[in-house]
Coordinates of C-alpha atoms and ligand atoms in Angstrom, one line a residue:
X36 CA -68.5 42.3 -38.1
X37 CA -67.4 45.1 -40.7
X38 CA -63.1 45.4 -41.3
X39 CA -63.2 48.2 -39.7
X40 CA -64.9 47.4 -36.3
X41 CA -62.7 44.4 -35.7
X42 CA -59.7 46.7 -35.1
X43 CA -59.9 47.8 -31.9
X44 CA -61.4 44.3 -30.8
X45 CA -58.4 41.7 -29.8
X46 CA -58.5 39.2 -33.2
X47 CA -59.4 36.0 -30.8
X48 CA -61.1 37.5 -28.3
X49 CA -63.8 39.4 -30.0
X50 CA -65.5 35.8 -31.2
X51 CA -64.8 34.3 -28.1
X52 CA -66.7 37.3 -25.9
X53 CA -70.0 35.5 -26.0
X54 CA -69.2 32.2 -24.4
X55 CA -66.5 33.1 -22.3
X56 CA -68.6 36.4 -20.2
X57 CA -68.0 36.7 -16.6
X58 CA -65.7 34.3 -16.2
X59 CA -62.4 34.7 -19.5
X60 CA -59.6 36.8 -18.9
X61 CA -60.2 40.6 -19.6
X62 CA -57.3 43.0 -20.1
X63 CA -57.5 45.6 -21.1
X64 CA -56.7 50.0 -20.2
X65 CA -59.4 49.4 -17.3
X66 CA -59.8 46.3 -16.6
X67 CA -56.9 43.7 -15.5
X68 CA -58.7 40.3 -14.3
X69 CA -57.5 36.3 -14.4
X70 CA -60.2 34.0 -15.5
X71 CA -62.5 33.1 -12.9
X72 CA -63.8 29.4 -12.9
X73 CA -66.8 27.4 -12.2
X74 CA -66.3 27.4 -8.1
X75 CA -65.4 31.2 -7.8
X76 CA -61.5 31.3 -8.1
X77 CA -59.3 33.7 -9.9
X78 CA -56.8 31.9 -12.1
X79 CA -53.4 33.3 -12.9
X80 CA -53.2 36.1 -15.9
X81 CA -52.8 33.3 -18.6
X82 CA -49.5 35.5 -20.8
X83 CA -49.6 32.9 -23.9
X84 CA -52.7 33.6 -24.0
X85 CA -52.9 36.7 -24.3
X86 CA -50.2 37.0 -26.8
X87 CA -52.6 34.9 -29.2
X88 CA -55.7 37.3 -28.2
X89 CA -53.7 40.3 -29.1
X90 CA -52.0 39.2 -31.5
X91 CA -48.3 40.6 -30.5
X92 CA -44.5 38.5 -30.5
X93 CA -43.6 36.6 -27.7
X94 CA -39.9 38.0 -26.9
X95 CA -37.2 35.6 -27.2
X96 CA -33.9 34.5 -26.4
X97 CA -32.8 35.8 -29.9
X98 CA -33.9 39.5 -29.3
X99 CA -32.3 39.5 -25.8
X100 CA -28.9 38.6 -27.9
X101 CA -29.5 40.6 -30.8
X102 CA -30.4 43.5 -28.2
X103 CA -27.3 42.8 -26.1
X104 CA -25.1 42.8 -29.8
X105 CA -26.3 46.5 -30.7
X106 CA -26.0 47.9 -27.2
X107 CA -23.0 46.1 -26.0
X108 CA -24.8 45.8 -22.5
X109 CA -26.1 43.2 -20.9
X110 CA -30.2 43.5 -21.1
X111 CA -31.7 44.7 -17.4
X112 CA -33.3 41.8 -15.5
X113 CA -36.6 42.6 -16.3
X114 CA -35.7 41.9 -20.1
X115 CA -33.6 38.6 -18.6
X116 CA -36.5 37.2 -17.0
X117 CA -38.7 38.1 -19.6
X118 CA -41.2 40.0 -17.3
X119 CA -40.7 41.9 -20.5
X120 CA -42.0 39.6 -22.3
X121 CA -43.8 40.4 -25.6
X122 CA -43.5 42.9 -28.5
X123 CA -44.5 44.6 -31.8
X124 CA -41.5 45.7 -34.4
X125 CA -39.2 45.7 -31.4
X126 CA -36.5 44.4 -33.9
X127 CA -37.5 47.3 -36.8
X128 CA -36.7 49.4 -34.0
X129 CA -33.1 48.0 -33.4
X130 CA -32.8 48.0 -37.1
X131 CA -33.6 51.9 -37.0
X132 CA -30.8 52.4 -34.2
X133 CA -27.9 50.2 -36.1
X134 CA -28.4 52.3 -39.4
X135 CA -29.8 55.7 -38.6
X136 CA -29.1 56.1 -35.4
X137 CA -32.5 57.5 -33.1
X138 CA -35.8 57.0 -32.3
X139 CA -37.9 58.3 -30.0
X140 CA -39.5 56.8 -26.7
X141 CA -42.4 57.5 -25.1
X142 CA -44.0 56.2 -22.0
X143 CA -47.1 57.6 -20.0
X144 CA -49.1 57.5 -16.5
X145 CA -52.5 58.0 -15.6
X146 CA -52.3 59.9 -12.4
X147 CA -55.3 58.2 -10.4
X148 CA -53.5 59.0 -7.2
X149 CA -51.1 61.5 -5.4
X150 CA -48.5 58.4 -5.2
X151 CA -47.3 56.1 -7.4
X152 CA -47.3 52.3 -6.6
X153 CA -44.3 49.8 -6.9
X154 CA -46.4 48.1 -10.2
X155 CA -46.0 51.4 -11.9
X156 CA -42.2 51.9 -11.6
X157 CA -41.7 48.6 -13.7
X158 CA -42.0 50.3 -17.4
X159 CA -40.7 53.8 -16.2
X160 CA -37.1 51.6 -14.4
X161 CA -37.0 49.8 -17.9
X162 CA -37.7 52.7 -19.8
X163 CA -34.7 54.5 -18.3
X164 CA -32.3 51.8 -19.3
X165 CA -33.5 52.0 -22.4
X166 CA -32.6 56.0 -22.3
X167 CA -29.4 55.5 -20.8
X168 CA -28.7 52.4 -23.8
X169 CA -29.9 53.8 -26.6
X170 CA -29.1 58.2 -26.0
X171 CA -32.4 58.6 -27.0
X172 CA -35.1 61.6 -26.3
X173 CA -38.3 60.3 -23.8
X174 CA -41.7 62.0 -23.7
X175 CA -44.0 61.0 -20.8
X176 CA -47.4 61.9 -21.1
X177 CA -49.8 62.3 -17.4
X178 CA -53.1 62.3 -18.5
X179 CA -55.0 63.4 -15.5
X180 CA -57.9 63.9 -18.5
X181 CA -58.0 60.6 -19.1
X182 CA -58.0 59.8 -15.0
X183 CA -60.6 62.5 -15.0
X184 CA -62.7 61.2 -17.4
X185 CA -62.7 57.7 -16.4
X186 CA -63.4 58.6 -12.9
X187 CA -66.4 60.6 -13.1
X188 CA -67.5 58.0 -15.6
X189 CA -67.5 55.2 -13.3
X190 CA -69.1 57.1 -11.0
X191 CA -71.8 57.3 -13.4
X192 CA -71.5 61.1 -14.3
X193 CA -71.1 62.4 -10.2
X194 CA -68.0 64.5 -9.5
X195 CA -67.1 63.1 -6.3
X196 CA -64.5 64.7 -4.0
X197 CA -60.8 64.7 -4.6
X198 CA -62.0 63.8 -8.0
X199 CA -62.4 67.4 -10.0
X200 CA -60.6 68.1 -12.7
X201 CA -57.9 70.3 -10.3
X202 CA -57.2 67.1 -8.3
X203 CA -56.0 64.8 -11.3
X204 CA -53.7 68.1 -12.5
X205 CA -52.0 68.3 -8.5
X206 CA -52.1 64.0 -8.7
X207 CA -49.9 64.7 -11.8
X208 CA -47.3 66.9 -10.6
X209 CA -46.8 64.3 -7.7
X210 CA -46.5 61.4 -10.2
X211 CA -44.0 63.8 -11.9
X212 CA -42.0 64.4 -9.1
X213 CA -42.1 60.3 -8.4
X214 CA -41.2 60.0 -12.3
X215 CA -38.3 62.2 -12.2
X216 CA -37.5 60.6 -8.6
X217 CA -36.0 57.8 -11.3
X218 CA -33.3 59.2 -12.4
X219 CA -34.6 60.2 -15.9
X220 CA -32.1 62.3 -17.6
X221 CA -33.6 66.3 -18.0
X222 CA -31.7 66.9 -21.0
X223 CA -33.2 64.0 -23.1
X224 CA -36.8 63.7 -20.9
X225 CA -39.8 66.0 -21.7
X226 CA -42.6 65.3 -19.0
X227 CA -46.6 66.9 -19.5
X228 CA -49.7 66.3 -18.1
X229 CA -52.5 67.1 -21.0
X230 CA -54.3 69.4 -19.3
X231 CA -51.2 71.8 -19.6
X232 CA -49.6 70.6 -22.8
X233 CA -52.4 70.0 -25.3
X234 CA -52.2 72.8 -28.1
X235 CA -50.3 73.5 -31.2
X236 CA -49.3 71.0 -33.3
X237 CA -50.2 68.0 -31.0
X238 CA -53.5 68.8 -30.9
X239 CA -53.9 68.8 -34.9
X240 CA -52.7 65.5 -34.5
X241 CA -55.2 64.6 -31.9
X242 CA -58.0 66.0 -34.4
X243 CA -56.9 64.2 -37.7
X244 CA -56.7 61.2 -35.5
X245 CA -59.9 61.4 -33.8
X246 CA -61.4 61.7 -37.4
X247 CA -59.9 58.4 -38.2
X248 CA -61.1 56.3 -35.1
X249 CA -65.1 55.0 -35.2
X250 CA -66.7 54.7 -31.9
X251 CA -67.4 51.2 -33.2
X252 CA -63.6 50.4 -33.2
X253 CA -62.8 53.2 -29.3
X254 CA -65.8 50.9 -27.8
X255 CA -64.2 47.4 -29.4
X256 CA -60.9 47.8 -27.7
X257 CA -62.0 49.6 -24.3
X258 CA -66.0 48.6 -23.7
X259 CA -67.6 51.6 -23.9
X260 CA -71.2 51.6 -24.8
X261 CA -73.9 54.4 -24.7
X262 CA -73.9 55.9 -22.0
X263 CA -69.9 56.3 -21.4
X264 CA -69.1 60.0 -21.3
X265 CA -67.6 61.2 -25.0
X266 CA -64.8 62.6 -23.5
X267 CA -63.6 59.1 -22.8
X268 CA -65.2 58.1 -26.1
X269 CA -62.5 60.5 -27.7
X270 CA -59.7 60.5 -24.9
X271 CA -57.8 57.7 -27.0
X272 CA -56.9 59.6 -30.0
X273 CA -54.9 61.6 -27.4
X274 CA -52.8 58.8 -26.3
X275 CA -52.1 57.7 -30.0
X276 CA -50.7 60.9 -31.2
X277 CA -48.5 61.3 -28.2
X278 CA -46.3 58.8 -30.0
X279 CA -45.6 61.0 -33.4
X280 CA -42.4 63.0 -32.9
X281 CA -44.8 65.7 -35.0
X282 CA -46.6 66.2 -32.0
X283 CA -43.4 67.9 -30.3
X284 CA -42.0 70.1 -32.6
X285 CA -39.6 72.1 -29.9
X286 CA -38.7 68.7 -28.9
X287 CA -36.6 68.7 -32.3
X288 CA -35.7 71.9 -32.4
X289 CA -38.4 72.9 -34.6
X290 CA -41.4 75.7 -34.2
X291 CA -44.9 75.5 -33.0
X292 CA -47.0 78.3 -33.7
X293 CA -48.7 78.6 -30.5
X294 CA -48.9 82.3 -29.0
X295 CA -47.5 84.2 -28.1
X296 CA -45.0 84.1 -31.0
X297 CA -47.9 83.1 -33.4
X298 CA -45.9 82.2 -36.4
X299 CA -47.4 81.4 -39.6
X300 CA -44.2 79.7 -41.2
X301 CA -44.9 76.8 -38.5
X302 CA -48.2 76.4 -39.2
X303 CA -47.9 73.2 -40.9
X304 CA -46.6 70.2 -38.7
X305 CA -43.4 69.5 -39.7
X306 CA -43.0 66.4 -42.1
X307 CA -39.6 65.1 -41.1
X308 CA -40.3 64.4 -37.9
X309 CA -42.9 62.0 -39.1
X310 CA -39.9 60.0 -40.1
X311 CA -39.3 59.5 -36.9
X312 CA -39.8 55.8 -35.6
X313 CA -40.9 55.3 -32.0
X314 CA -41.0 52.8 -29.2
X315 CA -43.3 52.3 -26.1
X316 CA -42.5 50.5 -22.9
X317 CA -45.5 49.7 -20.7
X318 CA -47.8 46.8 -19.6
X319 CA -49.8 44.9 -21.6
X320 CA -52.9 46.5 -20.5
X321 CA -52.3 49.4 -22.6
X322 CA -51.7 47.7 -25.9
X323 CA -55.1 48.4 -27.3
X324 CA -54.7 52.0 -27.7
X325 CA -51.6 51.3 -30.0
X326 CA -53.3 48.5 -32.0
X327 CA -55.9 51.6 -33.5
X328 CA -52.7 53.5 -33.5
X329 CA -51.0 51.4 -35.4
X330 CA -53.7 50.4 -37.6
X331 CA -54.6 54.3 -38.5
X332 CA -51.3 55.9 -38.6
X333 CA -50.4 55.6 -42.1
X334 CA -53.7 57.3 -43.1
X335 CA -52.4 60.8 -41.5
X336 CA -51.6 63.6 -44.0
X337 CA -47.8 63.1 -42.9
X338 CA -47.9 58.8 -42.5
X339 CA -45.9 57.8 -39.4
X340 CA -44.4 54.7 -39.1
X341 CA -45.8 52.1 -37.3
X342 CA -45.3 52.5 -33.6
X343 CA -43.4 49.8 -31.5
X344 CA -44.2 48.1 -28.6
X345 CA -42.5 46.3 -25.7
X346 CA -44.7 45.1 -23.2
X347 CA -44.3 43.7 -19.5
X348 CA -46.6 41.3 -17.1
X349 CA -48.3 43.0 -14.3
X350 CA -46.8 43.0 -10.6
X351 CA -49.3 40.8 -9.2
X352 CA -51.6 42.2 -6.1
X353 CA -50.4 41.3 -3.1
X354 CA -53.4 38.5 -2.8
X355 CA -51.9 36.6 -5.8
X356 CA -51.6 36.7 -9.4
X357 CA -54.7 36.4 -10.9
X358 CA -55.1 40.2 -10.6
X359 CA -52.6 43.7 -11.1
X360 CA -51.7 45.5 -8.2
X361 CA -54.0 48.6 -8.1
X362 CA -53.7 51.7 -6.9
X363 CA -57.8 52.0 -6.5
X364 CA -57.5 48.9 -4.2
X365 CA -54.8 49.8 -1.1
X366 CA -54.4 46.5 0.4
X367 CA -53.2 45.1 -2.9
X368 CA -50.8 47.7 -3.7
X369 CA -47.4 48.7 -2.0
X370 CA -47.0 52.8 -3.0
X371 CA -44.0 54.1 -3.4
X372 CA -45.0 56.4 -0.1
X373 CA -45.4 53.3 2.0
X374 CA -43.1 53.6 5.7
X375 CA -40.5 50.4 6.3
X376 CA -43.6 49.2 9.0
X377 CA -46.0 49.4 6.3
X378 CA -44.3 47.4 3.8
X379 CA -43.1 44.6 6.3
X380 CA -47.3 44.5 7.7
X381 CA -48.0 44.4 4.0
X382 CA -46.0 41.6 2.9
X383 CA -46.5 39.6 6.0
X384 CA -50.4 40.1 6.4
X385 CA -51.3 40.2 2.7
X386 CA -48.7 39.1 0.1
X387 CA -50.1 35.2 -1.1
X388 CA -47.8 32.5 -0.1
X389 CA -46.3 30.0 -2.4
X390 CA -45.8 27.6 0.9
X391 CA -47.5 24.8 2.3
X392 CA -49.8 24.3 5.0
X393 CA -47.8 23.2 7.7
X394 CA -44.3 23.2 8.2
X395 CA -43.8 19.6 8.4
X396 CA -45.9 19.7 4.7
X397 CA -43.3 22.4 3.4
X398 CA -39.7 20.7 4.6
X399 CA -41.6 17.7 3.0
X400 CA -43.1 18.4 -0.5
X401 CA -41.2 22.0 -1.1
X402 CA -43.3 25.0 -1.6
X403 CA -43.9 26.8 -5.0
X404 CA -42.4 29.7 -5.9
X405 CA -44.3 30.8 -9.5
X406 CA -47.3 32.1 -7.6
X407 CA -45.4 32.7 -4.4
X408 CA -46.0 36.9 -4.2
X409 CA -43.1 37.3 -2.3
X410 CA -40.7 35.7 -4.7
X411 CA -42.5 37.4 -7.6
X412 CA -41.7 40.7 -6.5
X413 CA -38.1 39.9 -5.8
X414 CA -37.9 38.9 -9.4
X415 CA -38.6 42.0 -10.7
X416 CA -36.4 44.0 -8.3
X417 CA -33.5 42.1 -7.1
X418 CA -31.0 42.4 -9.4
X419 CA -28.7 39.7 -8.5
X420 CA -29.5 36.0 -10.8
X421 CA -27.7 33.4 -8.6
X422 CA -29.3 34.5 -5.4
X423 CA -33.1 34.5 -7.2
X424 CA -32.4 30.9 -8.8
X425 CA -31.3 30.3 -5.7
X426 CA -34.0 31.3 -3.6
X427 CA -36.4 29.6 -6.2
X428 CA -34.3 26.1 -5.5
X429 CA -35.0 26.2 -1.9
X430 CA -37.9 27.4 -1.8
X431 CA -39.1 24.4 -4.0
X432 CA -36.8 21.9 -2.0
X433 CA -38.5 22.9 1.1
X434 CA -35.3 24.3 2.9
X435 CA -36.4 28.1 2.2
X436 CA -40.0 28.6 4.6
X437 CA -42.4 31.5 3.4
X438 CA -41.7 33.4 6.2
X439 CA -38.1 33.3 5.0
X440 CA -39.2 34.4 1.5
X441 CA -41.3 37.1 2.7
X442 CA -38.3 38.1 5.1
X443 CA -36.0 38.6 2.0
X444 CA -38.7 40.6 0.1
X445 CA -39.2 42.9 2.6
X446 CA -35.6 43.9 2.5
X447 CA -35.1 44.2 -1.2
X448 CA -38.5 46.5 -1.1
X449 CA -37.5 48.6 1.9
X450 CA -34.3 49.4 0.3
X451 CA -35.9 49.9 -2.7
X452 CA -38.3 52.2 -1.9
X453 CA -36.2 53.9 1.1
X454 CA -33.2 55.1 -1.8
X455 CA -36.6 56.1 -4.0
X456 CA -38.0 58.2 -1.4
X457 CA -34.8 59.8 -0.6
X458 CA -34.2 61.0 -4.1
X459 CA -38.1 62.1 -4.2
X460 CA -37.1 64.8 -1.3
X461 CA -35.1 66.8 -3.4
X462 CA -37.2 66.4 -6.5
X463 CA -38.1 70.6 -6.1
X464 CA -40.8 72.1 -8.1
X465 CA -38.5 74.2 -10.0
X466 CA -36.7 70.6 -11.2
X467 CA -40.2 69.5 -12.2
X468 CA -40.9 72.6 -14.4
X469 CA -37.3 72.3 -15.8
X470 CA -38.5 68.6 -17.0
X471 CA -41.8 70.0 -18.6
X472 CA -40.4 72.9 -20.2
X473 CA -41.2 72.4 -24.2
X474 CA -37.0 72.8 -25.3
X475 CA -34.8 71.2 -27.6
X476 CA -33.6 68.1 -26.2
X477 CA -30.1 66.8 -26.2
X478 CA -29.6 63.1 -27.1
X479 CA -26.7 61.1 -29.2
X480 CA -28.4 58.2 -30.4
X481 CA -25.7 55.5 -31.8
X482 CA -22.6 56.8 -32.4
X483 CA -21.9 54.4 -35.2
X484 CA -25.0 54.1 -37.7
X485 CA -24.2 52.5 -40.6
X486 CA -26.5 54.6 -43.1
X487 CA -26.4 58.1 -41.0
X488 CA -26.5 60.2 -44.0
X489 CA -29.0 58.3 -46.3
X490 CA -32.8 58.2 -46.3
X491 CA -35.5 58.9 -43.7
X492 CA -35.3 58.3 -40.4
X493 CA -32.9 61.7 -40.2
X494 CA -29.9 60.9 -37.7
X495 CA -30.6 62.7 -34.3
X496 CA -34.1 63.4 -34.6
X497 CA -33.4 66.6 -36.9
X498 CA -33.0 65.4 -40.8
X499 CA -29.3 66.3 -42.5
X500 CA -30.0 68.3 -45.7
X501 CA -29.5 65.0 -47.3
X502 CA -32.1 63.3 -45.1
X503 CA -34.9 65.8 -45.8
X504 CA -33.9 66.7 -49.6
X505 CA -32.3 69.5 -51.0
X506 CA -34.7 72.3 -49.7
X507 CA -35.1 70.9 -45.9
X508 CA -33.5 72.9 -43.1
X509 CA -33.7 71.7 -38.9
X510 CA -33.6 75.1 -38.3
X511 CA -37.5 75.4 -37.6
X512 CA -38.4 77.1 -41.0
X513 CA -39.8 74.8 -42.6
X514 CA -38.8 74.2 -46.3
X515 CA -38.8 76.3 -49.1
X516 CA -42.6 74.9 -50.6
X517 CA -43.9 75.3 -46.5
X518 CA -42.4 78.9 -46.3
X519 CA -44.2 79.6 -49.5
X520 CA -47.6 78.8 -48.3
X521 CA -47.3 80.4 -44.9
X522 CA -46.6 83.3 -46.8
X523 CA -49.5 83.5 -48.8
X524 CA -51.7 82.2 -45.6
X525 CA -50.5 85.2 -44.0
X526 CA -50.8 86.9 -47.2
X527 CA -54.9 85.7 -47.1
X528 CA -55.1 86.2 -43.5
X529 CA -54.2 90.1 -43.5
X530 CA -56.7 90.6 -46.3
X531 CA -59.6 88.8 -44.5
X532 CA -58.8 91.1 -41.7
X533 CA -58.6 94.3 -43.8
X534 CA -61.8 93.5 -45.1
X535 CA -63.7 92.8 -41.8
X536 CA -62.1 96.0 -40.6
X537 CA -63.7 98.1 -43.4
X538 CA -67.0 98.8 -42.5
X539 CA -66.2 101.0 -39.4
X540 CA -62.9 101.6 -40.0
X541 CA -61.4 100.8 -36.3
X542 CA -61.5 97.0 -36.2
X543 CA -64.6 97.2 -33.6
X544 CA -66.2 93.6 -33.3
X545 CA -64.8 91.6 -35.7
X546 CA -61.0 92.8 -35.0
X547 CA -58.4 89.9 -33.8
X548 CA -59.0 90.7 -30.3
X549 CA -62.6 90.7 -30.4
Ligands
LIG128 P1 -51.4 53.7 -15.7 O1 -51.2 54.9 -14.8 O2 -52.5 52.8 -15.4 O3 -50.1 52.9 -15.6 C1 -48.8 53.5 -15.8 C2 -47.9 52.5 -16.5 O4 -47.7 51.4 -15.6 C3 -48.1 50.2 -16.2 N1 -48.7 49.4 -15.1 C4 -48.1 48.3 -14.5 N2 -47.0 47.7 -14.9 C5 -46.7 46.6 -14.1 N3 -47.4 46.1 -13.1 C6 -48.6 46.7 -12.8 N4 -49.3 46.3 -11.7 C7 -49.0 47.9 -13.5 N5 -50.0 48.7 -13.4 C8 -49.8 49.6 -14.4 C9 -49.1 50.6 -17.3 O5 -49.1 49.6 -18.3 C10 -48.4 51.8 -17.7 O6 -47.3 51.6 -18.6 N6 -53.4 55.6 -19.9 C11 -52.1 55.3 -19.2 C12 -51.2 56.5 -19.3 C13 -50.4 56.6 -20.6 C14 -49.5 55.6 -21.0 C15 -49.0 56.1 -22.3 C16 -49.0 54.4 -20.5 C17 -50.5 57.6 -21.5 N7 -49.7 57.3 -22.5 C18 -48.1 55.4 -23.0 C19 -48.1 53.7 -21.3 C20 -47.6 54.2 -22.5 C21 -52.4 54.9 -17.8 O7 -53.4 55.2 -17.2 O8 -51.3 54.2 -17.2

């Protein structure tokens, strides 16, 4: 295999493919399966192995004390319990924050339904913390192009209904609504969905990017082959470039050119925010995207720095954890629209039990609470550490029965989801635009860096005359050699257009607006 096909192919996995087919692992932005074995069943997502395939850092105790040093807090349970549980550069990123200050973080969704499900809040609740922790800005990026793509794809080209391009934007602005439903903060938090936002100065990103990406490496990491739609083929290069500060020049207080105030002098994408480092919060299942990305970002005319990654287990289905709860399959999934009835039927008809046979079995031998579903899901959303351990002790001892487990789930979930949905009723749609307006965004960062005035990354997200050198401004104009060359572009531009305008005199066909 050439260098440059193996990146998008997991290191281990790509020579294991052969032997393993059917039956290995796969994880990846599509797929999210356990190994099956010889007599049909679905193992458990094996997580060490994984971080060997891929290639990333497990986390360990020593981050969550170096994180808990810089923030002064303690780290949110899902850090605790390491259902957080790997990462790339997570510790360059809180070198970044002790000396400079900021960095930006960026998390997504791929709105394949009108309501979100209780798998998806996991990276958006931890990315919050992280907001709140750190003072940092958030972009979150709803690609209902992606959903879009992949959907008529895997439907083998047939645009079936509820799945036109118009239903992915209207599943967006719900997801919004459930995003901001959160408690993301609207003066740090830009939201988009791609089909409104793409333009500008992301989209030159996009381009450059796209030119650096081979279909042999896009079809490595995801599995496309011929006959997937190149709109898929590309889509990646999208969710790459979302991660350069570049790619949001109003974030920072600088300009984008788009209309209608067409200006020339911020034509070029601005080069300080490419100093800009930036951490992403999701599930492992999304990781391949940001290996190309971090393979191919120093090759962009303004290098970024290589992006960082925290990454989280799935929530299991409710039928056990040998698969991710999916929104494509409702009786694995609880949504975040589900009635109190519906998630007490759900856990009581579906959710795998950890418990024994019998009840004379389970008082005896104890049940098991690692692939108990109910348990699982209390880990990631009860917040208190004696009663889990607690729970997990009896459970094994034989005192706690399932139907006791499953009884204290459905509690924790109901209230859960009963405080979300009552914060998703006054989500308006004039709170939602208010998130998506492209503005300047209002973040701190550390209030103590230890190297705020010196060299790149700027403190704040907008470089200090110092940070930028002599002739950099944050005041959107670019600097003094980028003003120069708008000006003669402009200068170029208005001759090209005097010329075409000659023949006839009155602009005709080949003015502007022709
Ligand atoms: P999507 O919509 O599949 O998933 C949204 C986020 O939720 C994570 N996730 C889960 N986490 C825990 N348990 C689960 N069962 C579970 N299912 C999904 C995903 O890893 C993701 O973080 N292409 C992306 C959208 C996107 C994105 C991003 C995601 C665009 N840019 C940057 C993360 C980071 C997608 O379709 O996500």
């Amino acid at each position: 295999m050439a260098a440059e096909e193996a990146v998008g192919a997991p290191p281990a996995v790509a020579s294991q493919v052969e032997e393993k087919k059917g039956t290995s692992q796969q994880i990846d932005p599509y797929n999210v399966a356990g190994e099956v074995d010889e007599s049909g069943n679905i193992k458990a997502i094996d997580y060490d192995r994984l971080i060997q395939e891929f290639g990333v850092q497990p986390l360990t105790e020593d981050h969550l004390r170096r994180f808990e040093a810089v923030t002064g807090k303690k780290a949110h349970r899902l850090m605790r319990r390491k259902l957080f549980f790997s990462h790339r550069d997570f510790d360059k990123i809180l070198d970044t924050y002790e000396q400079y200050g900021t960095f930006m973080l960026y998390t997504g969704r791929g709105p394949s339904s009108g309501s979100m499900h209780l798998g998806h809040t996991v990276p958006f609740l931890f990315t919050k913390e992280l907001q709140d922790m750190f003072d940092v800005p958030l972009v979150i990026m709803l690609t209902d192009d992606e959903k879009y793509l992949y959907t008529r794809n895997k439907n083998e080209g047939h645009q079936k209904a509820g799945a036109a391009a118009d239903d992915f934007l209207d599943y967006a602005y719900e997801n919004i609504k459930d995003i901001i439903a959160l408690g993301f903060d609207p003066k740090k938090t830009f939201i988009y969905t791609d089909y409104e936002y793409l333009g500008g100065h992301f989209y030159r990103n996009v381009s450059e990017f796209e030119s650096l990406v081979t279909f042999n490496q896009a079809s490595g990491a995801f599995g496309f082959g011929n006959s997937t739609n190149i709109g898929l083929i590309a889509y990646g290069a999208k969710q790459c470039v979302a991660a350069f500060p570049s790619s949001y020049p109003d974030l920072f207080g600088y300009k984008d050119y788009r209309a209608p105030e067409y200006d020339l002098s911020a034509k070029r994408r601005h080069k300080p925010l490419s100093t800009i480092p930036t951490l992403i919060p999701c599930a492992i299942d999304q990781e391949p995207y940001f290996r190309i990305l971090r393979d191919r970002c120093d090759r962009m005319t303004d290098p970024h720095p290589k992006t960082a990654l925290i990454l989280s287990k799935f929530l299991t289905a409710l039928q056990g954890p040998g698969g991710k709860m999916s929104a494509s399959d409702p009786n694995s999934a609880i949504f975040m629209s589900d009635t109190p009835n519906q998630i007490k039927n759900k856990i009581n008809r579906h959710a795998f039990s950890g418990g024994r046979e019998s009840l004379e079995e389970h008082r005896k031998l104890g049940g098991n609470p690692d692939v108990d579903v109910a348990y699982t899901y209390l880990s990631y959303f009860l917040d208190d550490d004696e009663e889990l351990e607690e729970l997990a002790s009896k459970y094994r001892s034989g005192e706690l029965l399932t139907g006791e487990m499953k009884q204290r789930c459905i509690a924790e979930l109901q209230k859960f989801v009963g405080a979300f949905q009552e914060k998703r009723e006054g989500v308006t749609h004039e709170i939602m635009r208010e998130y998506m307006r492209p503005r300047r965004l209002e973040y701190q960062g550390n209030p103590n860096p230890t190297r705020p005035a010196s060299s790149a990354p700027p403190a704040n997200g907008v470089p200090a005359a110092e940070d930028a050198g002599a002739e950099k401004k944050g005041d959107g104009r670019g600097t003094k050699g980028e003003r120069k060359a708008a000006k003669l572009a402009a200068k170029k531009e208005e001759k090209m257009a005097t010329r075409q305008k000659a023949p006839d005199g009155d602009g005709g066909a080949s003015s502007p607006a022709a």
